[in-house]
Coordinates of C-alpha atoms in Angstrom, one line a residue:
Chain A
M1 CA 39.6 45.2 -31.8
K2 CA 43.5 44.9 -32.7
K3 CA 44.5 41.8 -35.1
A4 CA 45.8 38.7 -33.5
Q5 CA 49.7 38.2 -34.3
I6 CA 51.5 35.9 -36.1
M7 CA 54.5 34.6 -36.9
I8 CA 55.3 32.3 -39.4
V9 CA 58.3 29.8 -38.7
E10 CA 58.7 27.8 -41.8
D11 CA 62.0 27.4 -44.4
K12 CA 59.6 26.7 -47.6
K13 CA 58.6 29.8 -48.7
E14 CA 55.9 28.1 -51.1
L15 CA 54.7 27.9 -47.4
V16 CA 54.8 30.9 -46.3
K17 CA 53.7 32.2 -49.4
L18 CA 50.3 30.3 -48.8
Y19 CA 50.3 31.0 -44.6
E20 CA 50.7 34.4 -45.6
K21 CA 47.7 34.2 -47.7
F22 CA 45.5 32.5 -45.8
L23 CA 46.3 34.3 -42.8
L24 CA 45.6 37.4 -44.7
V25 CA 42.1 36.7 -45.9
N26 CA 41.3 35.1 -42.8
G27 CA 42.5 39.1 -40.8
Y28 CA 45.5 37.8 -38.7
F29 CA 48.7 40.3 -38.7
I30 CA 51.8 38.5 -40.3
L31 CA 54.2 39.3 -37.2
F32 CA 57.3 38.4 -38.2
K33 CA 58.0 36.0 -40.7
A34 CA 61.3 33.9 -40.0
Y35 CA 62.3 30.2 -42.5
N36 CA 64.6 28.9 -40.6
G37 CA 65.0 28.6 -37.0
R38 CA 68.1 30.7 -36.0
D39 CA 66.7 33.8 -37.3
A40 CA 63.0 33.0 -35.7
L41 CA 64.8 32.7 -31.3
E42 CA 67.0 36.0 -33.2
F43 CA 63.5 38.3 -33.2
Y44 CA 62.3 36.4 -30.0
K45 CA 64.6 37.0 -27.7
T46 CA 64.4 40.6 -28.5
T47 CA 60.7 41.3 -29.7
K48 CA 58.8 44.0 -27.4
E49 CA 55.6 41.7 -28.7
Y50 CA 55.2 38.5 -28.3
P51 CA 52.8 36.5 -31.2
D52 CA 50.1 35.5 -30.3
V53 CA 50.5 32.6 -32.2
I54 CA 53.1 30.9 -34.1
I55 CA 53.2 28.7 -36.7
M56 CA 56.1 26.1 -36.5
D57 CA 58.4 23.9 -38.6
Y58 CA 60.1 21.3 -37.7
R59 CA 62.5 20.0 -40.4
M60 CA 65.3 23.6 -41.4
P61 CA 68.3 24.7 -41.8
F62 CA 71.0 26.3 -38.8
K63 CA 67.9 25.2 -35.7
D64 CA 65.5 22.9 -35.9
G65 CA 61.7 23.1 -34.9
I66 CA 61.6 21.9 -31.4
A67 CA 65.1 22.7 -30.2
T68 CA 63.3 26.4 -31.5
S69 CA 60.1 25.9 -29.9
Q70 CA 61.7 24.5 -26.3
E71 CA 63.2 28.0 -26.3
I72 CA 60.7 30.0 -27.2
L73 CA 58.8 28.5 -24.1
Q74 CA 61.8 29.0 -22.3
V75 CA 61.9 32.3 -22.9
N76 CA 58.0 32.7 -22.3
P77 CA 56.0 29.5 -21.5
N78 CA 51.7 31.0 -22.7
Q79 CA 53.6 31.4 -25.9
K80 CA 50.8 29.1 -28.5
I81 CA 52.4 27.4 -31.1
I82 CA 50.9 25.5 -32.9
F83 CA 53.8 22.6 -35.1
A84 CA 52.9 21.7 -38.7
S85 CA 54.8 18.8 -39.5
A86 CA 55.0 15.9 -42.3
D87 CA 56.7 14.0 -39.8
E88 CA 54.4 12.5 -37.7
S89 CA 57.5 10.5 -35.7
I90 CA 58.1 13.1 -34.3
K91 CA 54.6 15.0 -32.1
E92 CA 55.4 13.0 -29.0
R93 CA 58.4 15.1 -28.4
A94 CA 56.7 18.6 -29.5
E95 CA 53.8 17.7 -26.9
E96 CA 56.3 17.0 -23.8
I97 CA 58.1 20.4 -25.4
G98 CA 55.0 22.1 -25.1
I99 CA 53.6 23.1 -28.1
M100 CA 49.7 24.2 -27.9
E101 CA 48.8 21.4 -30.9
F102 CA 50.4 19.3 -33.6
K103 CA 49.2 19.3 -36.7
K104 CA 50.2 16.8 -39.3
K105 CA 51.5 17.9 -43.2
P106 CA 49.5 17.7 -45.7
F107 CA 47.0 19.0 -42.7
S108 CA 42.9 21.7 -44.5
L109 CA 43.3 25.4 -44.0
V110 CA 39.4 25.6 -42.4
D111 CA 41.5 23.1 -39.5
L112 CA 44.0 25.4 -39.1
R113 CA 41.6 29.1 -38.1
K114 CA 40.3 26.4 -35.9
S115 CA 43.7 25.9 -34.0
I116 CA 44.7 29.4 -34.2
E117 CA 41.1 30.7 -32.7
K118 CA 40.7 28.1 -30.4
A119 CA 45.3 29.3 -29.2
I120 CA 44.0 33.4 -29.4
E121 CA 41.3 32.0 -27.2
M122 CA 43.2 30.7 -24.6
T123 CA 45.8 34.0 -24.6
Chain B
M1 CA 132.7 -28.3 -48.6
I2 CA 129.0 -26.9 -48.2
N3 CA 126.1 -29.8 -50.0
P4 CA 123.7 -28.2 -52.4
V5 CA 120.9 -29.2 -51.2
A6 CA 121.9 -27.2 -47.4
I7 CA 122.0 -24.7 -49.6
V8 CA 118.1 -24.8 -51.4
D9 CA 117.5 -25.7 -47.3
F10 CA 118.6 -22.7 -46.4
I11 CA 116.7 -20.7 -49.5
T12 CA 114.1 -23.5 -48.5
L13 CA 113.6 -21.3 -44.8
V14 CA 114.2 -17.6 -46.2
S15 CA 111.4 -18.0 -48.6
S16 CA 109.6 -20.1 -45.8
L17 CA 110.0 -17.1 -43.0
V18 CA 109.8 -14.0 -46.2
A19 CA 106.1 -16.0 -47.0
L20 CA 105.1 -16.6 -42.8
L21 CA 105.8 -12.8 -42.8
I22 CA 103.8 -11.9 -45.7
L23 CA 101.0 -13.7 -44.7
V24 CA 100.6 -12.7 -41.4
R25 CA 101.1 -8.7 -41.6
G26 CA 99.1 -9.5 -45.3
W27 CA 95.6 -11.2 -44.1
R28 CA 96.3 -10.5 -40.6
Y29 CA 93.0 -8.7 -40.4
R30 CA 91.6 -11.8 -42.2
L31 CA 92.7 -15.1 -40.2
G32 CA 90.9 -16.1 -37.8
N33 CA 92.4 -17.0 -33.6
D34 CA 92.8 -20.8 -35.2
S35 CA 94.6 -20.1 -38.0
K36 CA 96.5 -17.7 -36.3
I37 CA 98.2 -20.8 -33.5
V38 CA 98.3 -23.0 -36.8
L39 CA 100.1 -20.6 -38.4
V40 CA 102.7 -20.4 -36.2
V41 CA 102.7 -23.7 -35.3
I42 CA 103.7 -24.4 -39.1
F43 CA 106.7 -21.5 -38.5
I44 CA 108.1 -23.7 -35.9
I45 CA 108.0 -26.8 -37.8
T46 CA 109.7 -25.4 -41.2
I47 CA 112.1 -23.5 -38.7
F48 CA 112.7 -27.0 -37.3
H49 CA 112.3 -29.3 -40.4
S50 CA 115.5 -26.6 -41.9
F51 CA 117.7 -26.6 -39.1
S52 CA 117.7 -30.4 -38.9
N53 CA 118.5 -30.5 -42.5
I54 CA 121.8 -27.9 -42.9
L55 CA 122.8 -29.6 -39.6
E56 CA 122.4 -33.1 -41.8
W57 CA 123.9 -31.8 -44.7
T58 CA 126.8 -30.0 -43.5
G59 CA 127.9 -33.2 -41.5
I60 CA 127.7 -31.5 -38.5
S61 CA 124.6 -33.6 -36.9
S62 CA 121.4 -36.2 -37.9
A63 CA 120.3 -36.1 -33.9
L64 CA 117.3 -35.4 -34.7
D65 CA 116.2 -36.8 -38.2
P66 CA 113.7 -39.6 -36.6
Y67 CA 111.6 -35.9 -35.8
E68 CA 111.6 -35.1 -38.8
D69 CA 110.2 -38.2 -40.1
V70 CA 107.8 -37.4 -37.6
I71 CA 107.1 -33.8 -38.8
Q72 CA 106.8 -34.9 -41.7
I73 CA 104.1 -36.7 -42.1
L74 CA 101.8 -33.9 -39.4
E75 CA 102.7 -31.2 -41.7
P76 CA 100.7 -31.5 -44.8
L77 CA 97.4 -31.8 -42.1
F78 CA 98.8 -28.6 -39.9
W79 CA 99.0 -26.8 -43.6
G80 CA 95.6 -29.0 -45.0
F81 CA 93.6 -27.4 -42.3
F82 CA 95.6 -23.6 -42.0
F83 CA 94.0 -23.1 -45.6
Y84 CA 91.0 -24.3 -44.8
S85 CA 90.4 -21.9 -42.0
F86 CA 91.8 -19.4 -43.8
L87 CA 88.7 -20.0 -46.4
Q88 CA 85.9 -19.8 -43.5
G89 CA 87.6 -16.9 -42.5
F90 CA 87.8 -15.3 -45.8
R91 CA 84.0 -15.9 -46.3
Q92 CA 83.5 -14.4 -43.2
H93 CA 85.7 -11.8 -43.9
E94 CA 83.4 -11.3 -46.9
L95 CA 80.0 -12.3 -45.5
Q96 CA 80.8 -9.3 -43.2
E97 CA 81.7 -6.4 -46.0
N98 CA 78.7 -7.4 -47.3
E99 CA 76.8 -6.5 -44.6
K100 CA 78.4 -3.9 -44.3
V101 CA 77.9 -2.2 -47.8
L102 CA 73.8 -3.8 -47.2
E103 CA 73.9 -1.5 -44.7
E104 CA 75.3 1.0 -46.2
K105 CA 72.3 0.2 -49.2
K106 CA 69.4 0.6 -46.2
M107 CA 70.6 3.3 -45.0
F108 CA 70.8 4.9 -48.0
S109 CA 67.0 3.8 -49.4
E110 CA 65.8 5.1 -45.8
L111 CA 66.6 8.8 -46.2
L112 CA 65.6 8.3 -49.7
L113 CA 63.0 7.5 -48.3
D114 CA 62.7 10.0 -46.0
L115 CA 63.2 13.1 -48.0
M116 CA 61.1 12.5 -50.5
A117 CA 57.7 11.4 -48.4
H118 CA 58.7 14.5 -45.7
D119 CA 59.2 17.2 -49.5
I120 CA 55.8 15.3 -51.1
E121 CA 54.0 16.9 -47.8
N122 CA 55.2 19.9 -47.8
Y123 CA 54.3 20.3 -51.5
N124 CA 50.8 18.5 -50.4
Q125 CA 50.6 20.5 -47.9
V126 CA 51.1 24.0 -51.1
T127 CA 48.3 22.4 -53.0
L128 CA 46.2 21.2 -50.3
G129 CA 46.5 24.6 -49.5
N130 CA 46.3 27.0 -52.5
L131 CA 43.1 24.7 -53.8
Q132 CA 41.4 25.8 -50.2
L133 CA 42.2 29.3 -50.5
L134 CA 41.0 29.3 -54.6
Q135 CA 38.1 27.6 -53.3
D136 CA 37.2 30.6 -51.2
F137 CA 37.5 32.5 -53.4
V138 CA 34.9 31.1 -55.9
K139 CA 32.6 30.0 -53.2
N140 CA 29.1 30.7 -55.9
D141 CA 31.0 28.7 -59.1
E142 CA 29.9 25.0 -58.1
E143 CA 31.4 23.4 -61.0
I144 CA 35.1 25.0 -59.9
T145 CA 34.1 24.0 -56.2
E146 CA 33.2 20.6 -57.0
L147 CA 36.9 19.8 -58.9
T148 CA 39.2 21.7 -56.4
K149 CA 37.4 19.1 -53.9
E150 CA 38.1 16.1 -55.9
A151 CA 41.6 17.6 -56.4
E152 CA 41.7 17.9 -52.3
R153 CA 40.4 14.4 -51.8
A154 CA 43.3 13.7 -55.1
I155 CA 46.3 14.8 -52.2
M156 CA 44.7 13.2 -49.6
N157 CA 44.5 9.8 -50.6
S158 CA 48.5 10.9 -51.8
S159 CA 49.9 11.7 -48.9
M160 CA 47.7 8.5 -47.3
L161 CA 50.1 7.1 -50.0
V162 CA 53.1 7.8 -48.4
N163 CA 52.5 6.9 -45.8
N164 CA 51.1 3.7 -46.3
V165 CA 54.8 3.5 -48.3
K166 CA 56.8 4.6 -45.1
I167 CA 55.7 1.6 -43.0
L168 CA 55.7 -1.2 -45.8
N169 CA 59.5 0.4 -45.1
R170 CA 59.5 -0.5 -41.7
L171 CA 57.6 -3.6 -42.4
Q172 CA 60.7 -4.8 -44.8
E173 CA 62.9 -4.6 -41.9
G174 CA 61.4 -6.2 -39.4
K175 CA 61.0 -3.0 -36.4
I176 CA 57.7 -4.2 -35.2
E177 CA 57.5 -4.7 -30.9
T178 CA 54.3 -5.4 -29.7
E179 CA 53.2 -3.2 -25.9
A180 CA 50.1 -3.0 -24.9
I181 CA 47.7 -0.8 -26.9
L182 CA 44.2 0.1 -26.2
L183 CA 41.9 0.1 -28.7
T184 CA 38.8 2.1 -29.4
P185 CA 41.5 5.7 -29.6
L186 CA 43.3 4.3 -32.6
F187 CA 39.4 3.5 -34.3
E188 CA 38.9 6.9 -33.1
S189 CA 41.9 9.0 -34.8
A190 CA 41.1 6.8 -38.2
K191 CA 37.4 8.0 -38.3
E192 CA 39.1 11.5 -38.0
K193 CA 41.5 10.7 -40.2
V194 CA 39.6 9.1 -42.9
Q195 CA 36.8 12.4 -42.4
R196 CA 39.3 15.1 -43.6
I197 CA 39.4 13.8 -46.5
Y198 CA 35.8 13.5 -47.3
P199 CA 34.8 16.7 -45.6
D200 CA 31.2 16.0 -47.1
L201 CA 30.2 12.8 -45.9
L202 CA 29.3 11.7 -42.4
L203 CA 31.2 8.6 -41.1
M204 CA 30.1 7.0 -37.9
F205 CA 31.0 4.5 -36.0
D206 CA 29.4 2.0 -33.4
L207 CA 31.2 0.4 -30.9
I208 CA 30.4 -2.9 -29.5
I209 CA 33.3 -3.3 -27.0
E210 CA 32.9 -6.1 -24.3
Q211 CA 35.7 -4.5 -22.3
E212 CA 36.4 -0.3 -22.8
D213 CA 40.4 -1.5 -21.5
L214 CA 40.2 -3.8 -23.4
L215 CA 44.2 -4.5 -23.9
V216 CA 46.1 -6.2 -27.2
A217 CA 49.5 -7.0 -27.7
G218 CA 50.0 -4.2 -31.0
H219 CA 51.5 -0.6 -32.1
A220 CA 50.6 2.7 -32.7
I221 CA 51.0 1.4 -36.5
L222 CA 47.5 -0.5 -36.4
E223 CA 46.0 2.5 -37.1
N224 CA 47.3 2.3 -40.4
V225 CA 44.7 -0.7 -40.9
F226 CA 42.3 1.1 -39.6
I227 CA 42.4 5.0 -41.4
N228 CA 42.6 1.7 -44.8
L229 CA 39.8 -0.4 -43.6
T230 CA 38.0 2.9 -42.9
A231 CA 38.6 4.5 -46.2
N232 CA 37.9 1.0 -47.9
A233 CA 34.8 1.7 -47.2
V234 CA 33.6 4.9 -47.6
R235 CA 35.0 4.7 -51.0
Y236 CA 33.6 1.4 -52.0
R237 CA 30.4 3.2 -50.7
K238 CA 27.3 2.2 -52.6
N239 CA 26.8 5.0 -54.5
E240 CA 23.9 6.8 -53.1
Q241 CA 25.6 6.8 -49.8
H242 CA 26.8 10.2 -47.9
T243 CA 26.0 7.8 -44.3
I244 CA 29.2 5.8 -43.8
K245 CA 27.9 3.4 -41.1
I246 CA 30.8 1.8 -39.6
E247 CA 29.8 -1.5 -37.2
I248 CA 33.0 -1.9 -34.8
E249 CA 32.6 -4.6 -32.8
V250 CA 35.4 -6.5 -30.3
R251 CA 35.2 -9.4 -28.2
Q252 CA 37.5 -11.5 -26.6
D253 CA 37.9 -15.3 -27.3
E254 CA 40.7 -17.9 -26.1
R255 CA 42.0 -17.3 -29.7
G256 CA 42.9 -13.7 -28.5
V257 CA 40.8 -10.2 -29.8
L258 CA 38.3 -10.5 -32.9
V259 CA 38.1 -6.8 -33.8
S260 CA 35.2 -7.3 -36.5
F261 CA 34.4 -4.3 -38.9
M262 CA 31.9 -4.4 -40.5
D263 CA 30.2 -1.5 -43.2
Y264 CA 27.4 -1.5 -46.0
G265 CA 29.5 -1.0 -48.6
I266 CA 29.8 -2.8 -52.4
G267 CA 31.1 -5.7 -51.0
I268 CA 33.5 -8.3 -52.3
E269 CA 32.6 -11.0 -54.3
D270 CA 33.4 -14.7 -53.5
E271 CA 36.4 -15.2 -55.7
L272 CA 38.3 -11.9 -54.6
K273 CA 38.1 -11.8 -50.6
K274 CA 41.3 -13.8 -50.3
Q275 CA 42.6 -11.6 -53.4
I276 CA 42.4 -8.3 -52.3
F277 CA 44.8 -8.8 -49.6
N278 CA 46.7 -9.1 -52.4
R279 CA 48.7 -5.8 -54.0
F280 CA 47.0 -5.7 -58.2
A281 CA 45.2 -8.9 -57.5
L282 CA 41.8 -6.9 -58.3
T283 CA 40.8 -7.9 -61.9
R284 CA 37.5 -8.0 -61.8
Q285 CA 36.6 -5.5 -59.8
E286 CA 36.7 -1.7 -60.2
R287 CA 40.5 0.1 -57.8
R288 CA 39.1 2.9 -56.2
G289 CA 42.4 3.0 -54.7
S290 CA 46.5 2.6 -55.5
G291 CA 46.0 -1.6 -54.2
L292 CA 47.9 -1.1 -51.4
G293 CA 45.9 -0.1 -48.5
M294 CA 44.8 -3.7 -47.9
S295 CA 48.5 -5.5 -48.6
I296 CA 50.1 -3.5 -45.6
S297 CA 46.9 -3.9 -43.8
K298 CA 47.3 -7.9 -43.8
R299 CA 51.6 -7.3 -43.7
I300 CA 50.4 -5.0 -40.0
I301 CA 48.4 -7.6 -38.8
E302 CA 51.2 -10.1 -39.4
A303 CA 53.7 -8.9 -38.4
L304 CA 51.1 -8.7 -34.6
G305 CA 51.1 -11.5 -35.5
G306 CA 47.7 -12.3 -35.7
K307 CA 45.3 -12.4 -38.5
I308 CA 42.7 -10.5 -41.3
W309 CA 40.1 -12.2 -43.1
V310 CA 37.1 -10.6 -45.3
E311 CA 33.3 -12.4 -45.3
N312 CA 29.9 -11.4 -46.7
R313 CA 27.7 -9.8 -43.3
P314 CA 26.7 -12.4 -41.0
E315 CA 22.8 -11.5 -41.9
S316 CA 23.5 -12.6 -45.7
L317 CA 26.2 -14.7 -45.8
T318 CA 25.4 -16.0 -49.5
D319 CA 25.1 -12.3 -50.1
H320 CA 27.9 -10.4 -50.8
S321 CA 26.8 -7.4 -52.0
T322 CA 25.3 -6.5 -49.6
G323 CA 28.7 -4.7 -47.7
S324 CA 31.5 -6.9 -45.8
V325 CA 33.2 -8.3 -43.1
F326 CA 37.3 -7.5 -42.2
K327 CA 38.2 -9.4 -39.3
I328 CA 41.0 -9.3 -37.3
L329 CA 42.2 -11.6 -34.7
L330 CA 45.2 -9.8 -32.4
K331 CA 46.8 -12.0 -29.7
T332 CA 46.0 -10.2 -26.3
Y333 CA 48.4 -8.2 -24.2
V334 CA 49.9 -10.6 -21.5
E335 CA 52.2 -8.2 -19.1
G336 CA 56.2 -8.7 -19.7
E337 CA 55.3 -10.7 -23.2
T338 CA 56.8 -8.8 -26.0
E339 CA 57.8 -10.4 -29.2
N340 CA 58.7 -9.5 -32.7

């Protein structure tokens, strides 16, 4: 069975490392890691294969998570994005643009796994 | 021959003109309209006064003398008025400057708080995630699992504290405007959030609500009151309790909407019932939280024009040890009415 492909968009290196470890332990494949919105978009617009799920941060250099998600969803409206942010005040805006789920940091990795599985089921 | 007094008057005239010009130019931003009008009048008077003197002392004419007498009486009055309005304007300008400085400081402290809260939550996420990964590696070691779970709870509590501090800052700035709020979803999300902190316990809400679609004049931050109350019901549970039962009754009366939040915890001694709403007031009862939650809850409720107090459970009014009832009185939402 093909491993589900995940893309990580997060500027904090420690968090990228954590997501990586967690995803690998749980049998997912990391398609791409971006430390800012600009790099994430550059990859997304040129890739031949879209990730099943994107874990997206909000505050990042060059382009924030909202603007990045918005452009990704314009390219592929079916893209499943799990928004992970410490700032709950942007939850409504993120949901309006069509992300799949908003997770307020800190959240449990068990919850993250459930959200990823739900997203994979939907695709 | 020119009279020396005329020379003095001429010098006075020129000096007055220069002084007025300096005043108008140097203080143009600080002078109010009234000061400016008075200043123009003084300017005209000074010219008239000096011109009359020059005419008189050069022997050309003394026709302006009678008017000069009247002006001499009025002139000090005008100067007095000018200085009064000038000082008022100066004070106002100082106040505006102070307000500007305060605004800048407020914005800076908001920025600091925001950055701090954001970064703490990110580090909380890193720590929590790594602890959970560690738990997966040492599944069979109960002692390590218990220790990591304890650390997890501390992280979630620190996150709750960060949230409360952010709310406190918001309340301090008076940024709360009431809107129509349904209570049931707030109870549900509060339960869900506290359950996440204590996954080993079972939280049960028993909701008695007369009217499901009852709207209160509230705000989304009201959720934090129910989070704090639920977290307290868990923290101050009796040792043997693994199922935390909370009864919530909502009913409307002539005063507004009364929410009774009833737990079966260790209860609160009568002497401490009022003190729990003040931070660090607990001195005779074991503290199991930051002490900030109840004081913030009170501030939130009061910012919404409501009241909060605590009583013993209705079946044992004289015995606090059977649990507590937190009563919250909120205003019923009326369309078109916004307060605060």
